[in-house]
Amino acid sequence: MQSLGVVIDEACAAVFAARDAQRRVTTLRVSPAIYEAIVQGKARELERGNPVMVLGLDVVNDASLSGEVAALE
Amino acid sequence: MLTSEETEYLCRVGPDTPIGRVLRRYWIPAFQLADLPRPDCPPIAVPLLGERFVAFRDTEGRLGFLDELCCHRGASLALGRVEDCGLRCIYHGWKYGVDGTIQETPNMPESSRFKERVKHPAYPVREAGGLGWVYLGPPDRLPSFPEYHWFGVPQSQLLITEMILDCNWVQVQEGSIDSSHVGILHTDSIAEIREGKGRRTGLGNLMDGFPSEDNSPRLEVENTDFGFHYAAVRQASDGEDRTYVRITPFIMPFITYIPPTSNNIVIVVPRDNWTTSSIGVRVNPTDEPIDLWAAWRAQGVDDPEVWGPEPERRRVRLPAQDRPAMEEGRSFAGIQGIRMQDAVVQSSMGRIYDRRNEHLVPADVGIIRMRRLLIESARRVDQGEDPIGLDRPVDAAKIEAASGTIPADVPWQSLVPGNRAV
Ligand code: FES
Ligand SMILES: [Fe+2]
């Protein structure tokens, strides 16, 4: 099972690294499998018109990624 | 957030679950030694990780920790008689030694060799720091016994407060390592300490004066040999170039030391998937006598309607919020005492909080990291490896929490030299 728990921890570390480098980040890119898991989990919320967000970042489906990596921009 | 499957994966503790297998690899703080005060005293039922056990102290003072249900026909051995170096079932009189040896089976012919050939499940058990510690994992993986700093302290200088909550252990544990609620949920308690109000507990303070107005701390987390520790770094009230730091170690998988010092220990033990013991261990660093009532009041457990120290009254009956006090500006949360404030919000999430609905923020990094260590440990155990915290030797006595105001350019790690980063 791919773990959202792991992806979010990776993303959180990247957010802190960006903060230390005084780089502003707004977007979290994740693999299609992880994106699917987020969208499924948040289905009810998305139906209400909320955006797909994790850690305050917009989540983007990135087919070039696989596994539990998270890329910030 | 977590998916529903992952929430289940993280929260379930039975013997056939991934996290249940992880938890069984550690020494588990399972019960209070005060509940077995003398040889041949009554046995106690100990629900743990979704299973039922019985603990007893035999005639020679040795502890036994066995499966609760008699292996004849399943009556509870917690009803049993402790006598002649064993625990006797009151149903048909079968009698067990601390190591699970079946000593007597009165309703079976003398000639049977059953007793010599069958053993009742018994588990390693140790006494330390006011608690009974047990090991439920595979016998060939028994870890060395951790020697935490408070194990050397006489029982009279320990105050153990066990609150039993009707919710899953993970949300309670998440509360112990959550720094960003401290300045908000615990507003009243911090104000009391700052203003020097409240009776002295004799235990030092549960809180320092929290010399900062900054409720959005910068958090830094670092993995250590025992799990992780993290620092909440805030702008100090006393100057631009000074920071107020609170460092919290999380010792996989049950224990957190709550700053300001390592003398405030919170141990979270799953009784089953929906019932959790939150065990506070306060170490008295002085020879000042503990004022029990004041110490309970500071924690919010001084009302006998809500909680009592006896085993049958440890299950918390959540207090009603004091709305008038909130409206009149006398209280922020309307709940008295730090641990009761925690207990109320943790239970308010329901029995197992559905993490699909949460919106984590970077300030939740402690919670995020704890989940990851548990998930990674489950993967390791699945592959036949040791979980985090048991994969290398740890000097448990040196693990520490701290809090203090330091120059902004000094690394916070200098306040906790005993915590070894990995
Ligand atoms: S603000 Fe944190 S749970 Fe509501
Ligand atoms: Fe708290």
Short mmCIF file of C-alpha atoms and ligand atoms in Angstrom, two decimals:
data_model
loop_
_atom_site.label_atom_id
_atom_site.label_comp_id
_atom_site.label_asym_id
_atom_site.label_seq_id
_atom_site.Cartn_x
_atom_site.Cartn_y
_atom_site.Cartn_z
CA MET A 1 0.00 0.00 0.00
CA GLN A 2 1.32 3.42 -0.92
CA SER A 3 1.05 5.64 2.08
CA LEU A 4 -0.35 9.14 2.22
CA GLY A 5 1.25 9.31 5.66
CA VAL A 6 4.69 8.96 4.08
CA VAL A 7 4.00 11.34 1.18
CA ILE A 8 2.74 14.04 3.56
CA ASP A 9 5.79 13.67 5.79
CA GLU A 10 8.03 14.06 2.71
CA ALA A 11 6.04 17.09 1.62
CA CYS A 12 6.21 18.62 5.07
CA ALA A 13 10.01 18.27 5.12
CA ALA A 14 10.12 19.94 1.70
CA VAL A 15 7.93 22.79 2.96
CA PHE A 16 10.38 23.40 5.83
CA ALA A 17 13.34 23.26 3.47
CA ALA A 18 11.66 25.81 1.20
CA ARG A 19 10.94 28.03 4.16
CA ASP A 20 14.59 27.89 5.24
CA ALA A 21 15.63 28.81 1.70
CA GLN A 22 13.03 31.61 1.78
CA ARG A 23 11.37 30.08 -1.27
CA ARG A 24 7.59 30.47 -1.56
CA VAL A 25 5.75 27.29 -2.49
CA THR A 26 2.14 26.89 -3.53
CA THR A 27 1.86 23.54 -5.28
CA LEU A 28 2.42 19.92 -4.36
CA ARG A 29 2.96 17.49 -7.25
CA VAL A 30 2.22 13.83 -6.56
CA SER A 31 2.05 10.58 -8.51
CA PRO A 32 -1.25 9.55 -10.14
CA ALA A 33 -1.80 6.79 -7.55
CA ILE A 34 -1.40 9.20 -4.66
CA TYR A 35 -3.50 11.85 -6.40
CA GLU A 36 -6.25 9.30 -6.87
CA ALA A 37 -6.09 8.34 -3.18
CA ILE A 38 -6.40 11.99 -2.13
CA VAL A 39 -9.28 12.70 -4.49
CA GLN A 40 -11.13 9.57 -3.39
CA GLY A 41 -10.63 10.33 0.29
CA LYS A 42 -11.77 13.92 -0.16
CA ALA A 43 -14.62 13.12 -2.56
CA ARG A 44 -17.34 14.61 -0.36
CA GLU A 45 -15.36 17.74 0.24
CA LEU A 46 -14.58 18.18 -3.45
CA GLU A 47 -18.26 17.78 -4.31
CA ARG A 48 -18.89 20.79 -2.14
CA GLY A 49 -16.52 22.75 -4.34
CA ASN A 50 -13.38 22.71 -2.20
CA PRO A 51 -10.05 22.57 -4.05
CA VAL A 52 -7.69 19.58 -3.71
CA MET A 53 -5.28 20.81 -1.06
CA VAL A 54 -2.80 19.18 1.29
CA LEU A 55 -0.68 21.09 3.84
CA GLY A 56 -2.21 24.25 2.47
CA LEU A 57 -0.80 23.52 -1.01
CA ASP A 58 -2.70 22.89 -4.24
CA VAL A 59 -2.26 19.28 -5.23
CA VAL A 60 -1.39 18.48 -8.85
CA ASN A 61 -1.42 15.08 -10.54
CA ASP A 62 1.98 14.50 -12.15
CA ALA A 63 2.29 11.42 -14.36
CA SER A 64 6.07 11.74 -14.36
CA LEU A 65 6.14 10.90 -10.64
CA SER A 66 5.73 7.48 -9.08
CA GLY A 67 5.79 6.07 -5.56
CA GLU A 68 5.76 8.16 -2.42
CA VAL A 69 7.68 11.18 -3.60
CA ALA A 70 6.32 14.70 -3.38
CA ALA A 71 7.61 17.61 -5.42
CA LEU A 72 7.00 21.20 -4.42
CA GLU A 73 6.90 24.32 -6.49
CA MET B 1 -5.12 13.35 5.70
CA LEU B 2 -5.13 9.59 5.46
CA THR B 3 -7.36 7.31 3.41
CA SER B 4 -9.87 5.18 5.30
CA GLU B 5 -7.68 2.12 4.75
CA GLU B 6 -4.66 3.89 6.09
CA THR B 7 -6.53 5.17 9.13
CA GLU B 8 -7.58 1.60 9.89
CA TYR B 9 -4.02 0.41 9.31
CA LEU B 10 -2.63 3.01 11.70
CA CYS B 11 -5.22 2.72 14.46
CA ARG B 12 -6.02 -0.98 14.86
CA VAL B 13 -4.02 -2.77 17.53
CA GLY B 14 -5.15 -6.43 17.58
CA PRO B 15 -2.61 -9.26 17.24
CA ASP B 16 -3.27 -9.71 13.53
CA THR B 17 -2.89 -6.08 12.51
CA PRO B 18 0.27 -4.39 11.19
CA ILE B 19 0.52 -1.83 14.00
CA GLY B 20 -0.55 -4.44 16.55
CA ARG B 21 2.47 -6.47 15.50
CA VAL B 22 4.70 -3.40 15.84
CA LEU B 23 3.45 -2.52 19.33
CA ARG B 24 4.00 -6.09 20.51
CA ARG B 25 7.71 -5.78 19.78
CA TYR B 26 8.31 -3.26 22.60
CA TRP B 27 8.14 -3.49 26.37
CA ILE B 28 4.62 -2.18 27.04
CA PRO B 29 3.76 -0.14 30.16
CA ALA B 30 0.68 -2.19 30.94
CA PHE B 31 -0.51 -1.56 34.49
CA GLN B 32 0.20 0.29 37.71
CA LEU B 33 2.28 -1.48 40.33
CA ALA B 34 0.13 0.22 42.97
CA ASP B 35 -2.66 -2.11 41.84
CA LEU B 36 -0.65 -5.15 42.98
CA PRO B 37 0.69 -3.82 46.27
CA ARG B 38 1.61 -7.03 48.14
CA PRO B 39 2.08 -10.77 47.78
CA ASP B 40 -1.16 -12.70 47.29
CA CYS B 41 -3.20 -9.51 46.81
CA PRO B 42 -6.20 -9.75 44.45
CA PRO B 43 -5.27 -10.18 40.77
CA ILE B 44 -6.14 -7.50 38.21
CA ALA B 45 -7.60 -7.73 34.73
CA VAL B 46 -5.40 -5.96 32.20
CA PRO B 47 -6.98 -5.31 28.80
CA LEU B 48 -4.17 -4.57 26.35
CA LEU B 49 -4.00 -4.18 22.57
CA GLY B 50 -7.42 -5.77 22.12
CA GLU B 51 -6.56 -8.85 24.21
CA ARG B 52 -7.34 -9.80 27.79
CA PHE B 53 -4.70 -10.53 30.38
CA VAL B 54 -4.47 -10.99 34.12
CA ALA B 55 -1.66 -9.78 36.35
CA PHE B 56 -0.96 -11.06 39.87
CA ARG B 57 1.70 -11.06 42.56
CA ASP B 58 2.36 -14.48 44.03
CA THR B 59 3.20 -15.49 47.59
CA GLU B 60 6.89 -14.84 46.96
CA GLY B 61 6.18 -11.36 45.54
CA ARG B 62 6.85 -12.35 41.91
CA LEU B 63 4.66 -10.89 39.18
CA GLY B 64 2.80 -13.05 36.73
CA PHE B 65 1.18 -11.86 33.49
CA LEU B 66 -1.04 -14.46 31.86
CA ASP B 67 -3.89 -14.75 29.37
CA GLU B 68 -6.95 -13.77 31.37
CA LEU B 69 -9.23 -16.65 30.50
CA CYS B 70 -8.59 -19.97 32.20
CA CYS B 71 -7.46 -22.59 29.71
CA HIS B 72 -9.87 -25.14 31.16
CA ARG B 73 -13.16 -23.54 30.04
CA GLY B 74 -12.53 -19.84 29.89
CA ALA B 75 -13.56 -18.31 33.21
CA SER B 76 -11.74 -15.10 34.00
CA LEU B 77 -8.67 -15.59 36.14
CA ALA B 78 -9.13 -12.01 37.35
CA LEU B 79 -11.82 -13.59 39.58
CA GLY B 80 -9.23 -16.03 40.85
CA ARG B 81 -7.64 -16.65 44.23
CA VAL B 82 -3.95 -15.86 44.62
CA GLU B 83 -2.55 -18.46 47.01
CA ASP B 84 0.33 -20.90 47.55
CA CYS B 85 2.50 -19.38 44.84
CA GLY B 86 -0.13 -19.41 42.17
CA LEU B 87 -3.41 -18.12 40.79
CA ARG B 88 -6.40 -20.44 41.19
CA CYS B 89 -9.47 -20.28 38.95
CA ILE B 90 -12.62 -20.15 41.08
CA TYR B 91 -14.63 -22.21 38.57
CA HIS B 92 -13.04 -25.65 38.76
CA GLY B 93 -9.90 -24.84 40.72
CA TRP B 94 -7.20 -25.04 38.09
CA LYS B 95 -4.10 -23.27 39.41
CA TYR B 96 -1.31 -21.47 37.56
CA GLY B 97 2.19 -20.29 38.44
CA VAL B 98 3.67 -16.95 37.32
CA ASP B 99 5.36 -18.70 34.38
CA GLY B 100 2.11 -20.27 33.16
CA THR B 101 2.86 -23.69 34.63
CA ILE B 102 -0.37 -25.50 35.40
CA GLN B 103 0.14 -26.50 39.01
CA GLU B 104 -3.16 -28.18 39.78
CA THR B 105 -6.18 -29.50 37.87
CA PRO B 106 -8.48 -30.84 40.61
CA ASN B 107 -11.15 -32.13 38.21
CA MET B 108 -8.72 -34.32 36.29
CA PRO B 109 -7.47 -37.79 37.29
CA GLU B 110 -4.12 -37.75 39.15
CA SER B 111 -2.72 -40.11 36.55
CA SER B 112 -3.08 -37.62 33.67
CA ARG B 113 0.16 -36.07 32.43
CA PHE B 114 -1.71 -33.06 31.02
CA LYS B 115 -0.22 -30.57 33.55
CA GLU B 116 3.34 -31.49 32.66
CA ARG B 117 2.69 -31.16 28.95
CA VAL B 118 0.53 -28.06 28.59
CA LYS B 119 1.33 -24.49 29.66
CA HIS B 120 -0.97 -21.51 29.98
CA PRO B 121 0.22 -18.45 27.96
CA ALA B 122 2.49 -16.33 30.19
CA TYR B 123 4.51 -13.27 29.22
CA PRO B 124 7.69 -11.59 30.43
CA VAL B 125 6.90 -8.87 32.97
CA ARG B 126 9.13 -6.35 34.77
CA GLU B 127 8.52 -3.68 37.40
CA ALA B 128 9.96 -0.20 37.02
CA GLY B 129 8.98 3.43 37.45
CA GLY B 130 5.72 2.61 39.20
CA LEU B 131 4.51 0.48 36.29
CA GLY B 132 4.37 -3.15 35.24
CA TRP B 133 5.97 -3.60 31.79
CA VAL B 134 5.16 -6.61 29.66
CA TYR B 135 6.36 -8.09 26.42
CA LEU B 136 3.83 -9.77 24.13
CA GLY B 137 5.98 -10.31 21.05
CA PRO B 138 7.86 -13.25 19.59
CA PRO B 139 10.11 -14.73 22.33
CA ASP B 140 13.21 -14.64 20.12
CA ARG B 141 12.82 -10.87 19.61
CA LEU B 142 12.67 -9.82 23.26
CA PRO B 143 14.34 -6.39 23.38
CA SER B 144 16.61 -5.26 26.19
CA PHE B 145 14.73 -3.50 28.96
CA PRO B 146 14.89 0.30 28.61
CA GLU B 147 16.19 2.11 31.69
CA TYR B 148 14.35 5.45 31.59
CA HIS B 149 15.51 8.25 33.87
CA TRP B 150 12.58 7.95 36.21
CA PHE B 151 13.13 4.26 36.94
CA GLY B 152 15.55 5.11 39.72
CA VAL B 153 13.11 7.40 41.51
CA PRO B 154 11.40 6.02 44.64
CA GLN B 155 7.70 5.36 44.16
CA SER B 156 6.87 8.00 46.81
CA GLN B 157 8.26 10.66 44.47
CA LEU B 158 6.15 9.57 41.51
CA LEU B 159 2.60 10.65 40.89
CA ILE B 160 0.84 8.38 38.44
CA THR B 161 -2.51 9.50 37.06
CA GLU B 162 -4.17 7.11 34.67
CA MET B 163 -7.11 8.42 32.69
CA ILE B 164 -9.03 5.94 30.57
CA LEU B 165 -10.58 7.50 27.49
CA ASP B 166 -13.20 6.10 25.12
CA CYS B 167 -11.30 6.71 21.91
CA ASN B 168 -8.50 5.29 19.83
CA TRP B 169 -4.95 5.58 21.12
CA VAL B 170 -3.53 7.32 18.02
CA GLN B 171 -5.59 10.47 18.49
CA VAL B 172 -4.51 10.58 22.14
CA GLN B 173 -0.87 10.11 21.17
CA GLU B 174 -1.22 12.79 18.50
CA GLY B 175 -2.37 15.14 21.25
CA SER B 176 0.73 14.48 23.35
CA ILE B 177 3.10 15.50 20.59
CA ASP B 178 1.12 18.46 19.33
CA SER B 179 2.87 21.67 20.31
CA SER B 180 0.72 24.18 18.48
CA HIS B 181 -2.33 23.70 20.72
CA VAL B 182 -0.47 24.49 23.92
CA GLY B 183 -0.83 28.28 23.84
CA ILE B 184 -4.49 28.00 22.88
CA LEU B 185 -6.31 25.09 24.49
CA HIS B 186 -4.26 25.51 27.68
CA THR B 187 -4.60 29.32 27.83
CA ASP B 188 -6.17 29.28 31.31
CA SER B 189 -3.56 27.00 32.81
CA ILE B 190 -0.71 29.04 31.38
CA ALA B 191 -2.25 32.24 32.72
CA GLU B 192 -2.60 30.66 36.19
CA ILE B 193 1.06 29.73 36.19
CA ARG B 194 2.19 33.12 34.89
CA GLU B 195 0.19 34.89 37.53
CA GLY B 196 1.43 32.54 40.23
CA LYS B 197 -2.15 31.50 41.02
CA GLY B 198 -3.18 28.05 42.09
CA ARG B 199 -1.93 26.00 45.00
CA ARG B 200 1.61 24.59 44.85
CA THR B 201 1.58 20.97 43.76
CA GLY B 202 5.00 20.21 45.17
CA LEU B 203 5.89 18.82 41.76
CA GLY B 204 7.25 21.87 40.03
CA ASN B 205 5.09 23.24 37.28
CA LEU B 206 3.32 21.34 34.52
CA MET B 207 4.21 24.39 32.44
CA ASP B 208 6.80 27.06 32.56
CA GLY B 209 5.54 30.65 32.26
CA PHE B 210 5.48 30.18 28.47
CA PRO B 211 7.39 33.41 27.83
CA SER B 212 6.10 33.97 24.33
CA GLU B 213 3.01 35.40 22.67
CA ASP B 214 3.75 33.62 19.41
CA ASN B 215 1.11 31.00 18.57
CA SER B 216 2.56 29.98 15.26
CA PRO B 217 5.86 28.41 16.21
CA ARG B 218 8.48 27.36 13.70
CA LEU B 219 8.79 23.62 14.09
CA GLU B 220 11.86 21.55 13.53
CA VAL B 221 11.75 17.79 13.68
CA GLU B 222 14.68 15.42 13.81
CA ASN B 223 14.74 11.63 13.87
CA THR B 224 16.57 10.09 16.81
CA ASP B 225 17.58 6.57 17.80
CA PHE B 226 14.48 6.34 20.06
CA GLY B 227 11.98 7.87 17.59
CA PHE B 228 12.14 11.61 17.09
CA HIS B 229 12.23 14.87 18.91
CA TYR B 230 11.04 18.21 17.74
CA ALA B 231 11.39 21.80 18.74
CA ALA B 232 8.74 24.49 18.66
CA VAL B 233 10.71 27.66 18.22
CA ARG B 234 8.91 30.88 19.09
CA GLN B 235 9.84 34.51 19.23
CA ALA B 236 10.61 35.09 22.92
CA SER B 237 8.78 37.82 24.82
CA ASP B 238 12.06 39.19 26.12
CA GLY B 239 13.79 40.27 22.93
CA GLU B 240 14.02 40.21 19.14
CA ASP B 241 17.13 38.07 18.93
CA ARG B 242 15.99 35.48 21.45
CA THR B 243 13.83 32.45 20.92
CA TYR B 244 11.71 30.46 23.30
CA VAL B 245 12.13 26.77 22.51
CA ARG B 246 10.13 23.76 23.70
CA ILE B 247 11.63 20.40 22.84
CA THR B 248 9.47 17.30 22.94
CA PRO B 249 10.90 13.79 22.53
CA PHE B 250 8.64 11.02 21.29
CA ILE B 251 9.91 7.64 22.37
CA MET B 252 8.50 4.96 20.09
CA PRO B 253 5.76 4.07 20.39
CA PHE B 254 4.14 4.93 23.76
CA ILE B 255 6.00 7.71 25.56
CA THR B 256 6.31 11.49 25.30
CA TYR B 257 8.11 13.82 27.68
CA ILE B 258 6.28 17.12 27.87
CA PRO B 259 8.51 20.16 28.32
CA PRO B 260 9.58 22.17 30.31
CA THR B 261 11.45 19.22 31.86
CA SER B 262 11.69 15.46 31.46
CA ASN B 263 9.70 15.05 34.66
CA ASN B 264 6.33 15.27 32.99
CA ILE B 265 5.78 12.02 31.17
CA VAL B 266 2.73 11.00 29.20
CA ILE B 267 2.34 7.36 28.29
CA VAL B 268 -0.41 6.35 25.89
CA VAL B 269 -1.43 2.71 25.90
CA PRO B 270 -4.15 1.19 23.73
CA ARG B 271 -6.43 -1.05 25.77
CA ASP B 272 -8.32 -1.93 22.60
CA ASN B 273 -9.16 -0.13 19.36
CA TRP B 274 -11.54 2.23 21.13
CA THR B 275 -10.21 2.51 24.67
CA THR B 276 -6.98 4.16 25.69
CA SER B 277 -5.08 4.69 28.92
CA SER B 278 -3.42 8.06 29.08
CA ILE B 279 -0.98 7.61 31.95
CA GLY B 280 0.64 10.71 33.37
CA VAL B 281 3.81 10.08 35.35
CA ARG B 282 5.00 13.12 37.28
CA VAL B 283 8.42 12.89 38.85
CA ASN B 284 8.87 14.98 41.96
CA PRO B 285 12.31 16.53 41.57
CA THR B 286 12.32 17.90 45.12
CA ASP B 287 11.74 16.54 48.58
CA GLU B 288 8.73 18.81 48.96
CA PRO B 289 5.71 16.60 49.70
CA ILE B 290 3.27 16.23 46.81
CA ASP B 291 -0.03 18.04 47.40
CA LEU B 292 -2.24 15.47 45.77
CA TRP B 293 -5.33 17.63 45.52
CA ALA B 294 -3.40 20.51 43.93
CA ALA B 295 -1.68 18.16 41.50
CA TRP B 296 -4.99 16.64 40.48
CA ARG B 297 -6.55 20.07 40.14
CA ALA B 298 -3.77 21.24 37.82
CA GLN B 299 -4.50 18.22 35.64
CA GLY B 300 -8.25 18.67 35.87
CA VAL B 301 -9.02 15.41 37.67
CA ASP B 302 -9.91 16.77 41.11
CA ASP B 303 -13.66 16.30 40.67
CA PRO B 304 -14.75 12.84 41.89
CA GLU B 305 -17.73 12.99 39.52
CA VAL B 306 -15.31 13.00 36.62
CA TRP B 307 -12.41 10.79 37.63
CA GLY B 308 -10.98 8.86 40.54
CA PRO B 309 -7.64 7.13 41.12
CA GLU B 310 -9.20 3.73 41.89
CA PRO B 311 -9.22 1.25 38.98
CA GLU B 312 -13.01 1.32 38.60
CA ARG B 313 -13.10 5.15 38.49
CA ARG B 314 -10.25 5.82 36.08
CA ARG B 315 -12.54 5.88 33.07
CA VAL B 316 -13.10 9.59 32.48
CA ARG B 317 -16.67 10.85 32.60
CA LEU B 318 -16.20 13.94 30.50
CA PRO B 319 -17.14 17.13 32.35
CA ALA B 320 -19.61 19.62 30.93
CA GLN B 321 -18.02 22.78 29.58
CA ASP B 322 -18.36 25.80 31.82
CA ARG B 323 -20.07 28.08 29.30
CA PRO B 324 -20.80 30.88 31.80
CA ALA B 325 -17.06 31.05 32.62
CA MET B 326 -16.31 31.28 28.89
CA GLU B 327 -18.87 34.01 28.35
CA GLU B 328 -17.68 35.99 31.33
CA GLY B 329 -14.08 35.82 30.15
CA ARG B 330 -12.90 33.67 33.06
CA SER B 331 -12.00 30.71 30.89
CA PHE B 332 -11.00 30.15 27.28
CA ALA B 333 -12.07 26.54 26.84
CA GLY B 334 -14.41 26.15 29.79
CA ILE B 335 -12.56 23.07 31.04
CA GLN B 336 -10.43 22.96 34.19
CA GLY B 337 -6.93 21.45 34.09
CA ILE B 338 -4.43 20.62 31.41
CA ARG B 339 -4.95 16.90 31.01
CA MET B 340 -8.72 17.17 31.15
CA GLN B 341 -8.61 19.84 28.44
CA ASP B 342 -6.60 17.38 26.33
CA ALA B 343 -8.89 14.47 27.17
CA VAL B 344 -12.02 16.37 26.20
CA VAL B 345 -10.78 17.45 22.77
CA GLN B 346 -9.19 14.08 22.00
CA SER B 347 -12.40 12.20 22.84
CA SER B 348 -14.50 14.76 21.00
CA MET B 349 -13.15 13.45 17.68
CA GLY B 350 -15.16 10.25 18.10
CA ARG B 351 -13.90 6.75 18.71
CA ILE B 352 -11.64 6.63 15.64
CA TYR B 353 -11.32 9.96 13.91
CA ASP B 354 -11.75 9.71 10.15
CA ARG B 355 -8.57 11.33 8.86
CA ARG B 356 -9.97 11.79 5.37
CA ASN B 357 -11.58 14.93 6.71
CA GLU B 358 -8.59 16.58 8.32
CA HIS B 359 -6.54 19.43 6.89
CA LEU B 360 -3.04 19.02 8.18
CA VAL B 361 -0.78 22.04 8.20
CA PRO B 362 3.00 22.20 8.55
CA ALA B 363 2.55 22.94 12.29
CA ASP B 364 1.28 19.35 12.60
CA VAL B 365 4.71 18.00 11.72
CA GLY B 366 5.03 16.08 15.01
CA ILE B 367 1.83 14.21 14.27
CA ILE B 368 2.83 13.66 10.66
CA ARG B 369 6.22 12.26 11.69
CA MET B 370 4.77 10.00 14.36
CA ARG B 371 2.42 8.41 11.84
CA ARG B 372 5.28 7.89 9.46
CA LEU B 373 7.45 6.18 12.06
CA LEU B 374 4.60 3.82 12.90
CA ILE B 375 3.92 3.07 9.24
CA GLU B 376 7.62 2.54 8.53
CA SER B 377 7.96 0.32 11.56
CA ALA B 378 5.05 -1.80 10.32
CA ARG B 379 6.77 -2.20 6.97
CA ARG B 380 10.01 -3.18 8.66
CA VAL B 381 8.35 -5.71 10.96
CA ASP B 382 6.58 -7.20 7.94
CA GLN B 383 9.96 -7.74 6.35
CA GLY B 384 11.37 -9.42 9.45
CA GLU B 385 13.31 -6.35 10.62
CA ASP B 386 13.21 -4.45 13.90
CA PRO B 387 10.88 -1.45 14.31
CA ILE B 388 12.18 2.06 14.90
CA GLY B 389 13.58 2.50 18.39
CA LEU B 390 14.68 -1.14 18.62
CA ASP B 391 16.96 -1.25 15.59
CA ARG B 392 20.00 0.08 17.46
CA PRO B 393 21.06 0.48 21.09
CA VAL B 394 19.44 3.45 22.81
CA ASP B 395 20.67 5.10 26.00
CA ALA B 396 17.14 5.51 27.38
CA ALA B 397 18.27 7.19 30.62
CA LYS B 398 19.61 10.16 28.69
CA ILE B 399 16.48 11.00 26.68
CA GLU B 400 15.23 14.43 27.67
CA ALA B 401 12.72 17.19 27.10
CA ALA B 402 13.59 20.83 27.64
CA SER B 403 12.31 24.33 27.36
CA GLY B 404 14.11 27.63 27.57
CA THR B 405 14.87 30.99 26.07
CA ILE B 406 18.09 31.01 24.08
CA PRO B 407 19.87 33.35 21.65
CA ALA B 408 18.34 32.91 18.20
CA ASP B 409 21.63 31.68 16.71
CA VAL B 410 22.15 28.85 19.21
CA PRO B 411 20.90 25.46 17.95
CA TRP B 412 18.06 24.11 20.09
CA GLN B 413 19.73 20.70 20.14
CA SER B 414 22.22 22.14 22.63
CA LEU B 415 19.45 22.02 25.26
CA VAL B 416 19.05 18.24 24.87
CA PRO B 417 22.51 16.72 24.48
CA GLY B 418 21.22 13.28 25.55
CA ASN B 419 18.95 12.88 22.50
CA ARG B 420 20.91 11.16 19.75
CA ALA B 421 19.98 12.19 16.20
CA VAL B 422 20.16 9.60 13.43
S1 FES C 1 -8.42 24.13 15.33
FE1 FES C 1 -7.35 22.27 15.53
S2 FES C 1 -8.89 20.80 15.76
FE2 FES C 1 -9.97 22.62 15.53
FE FE C 2 -2.24 19.46 25.69
#
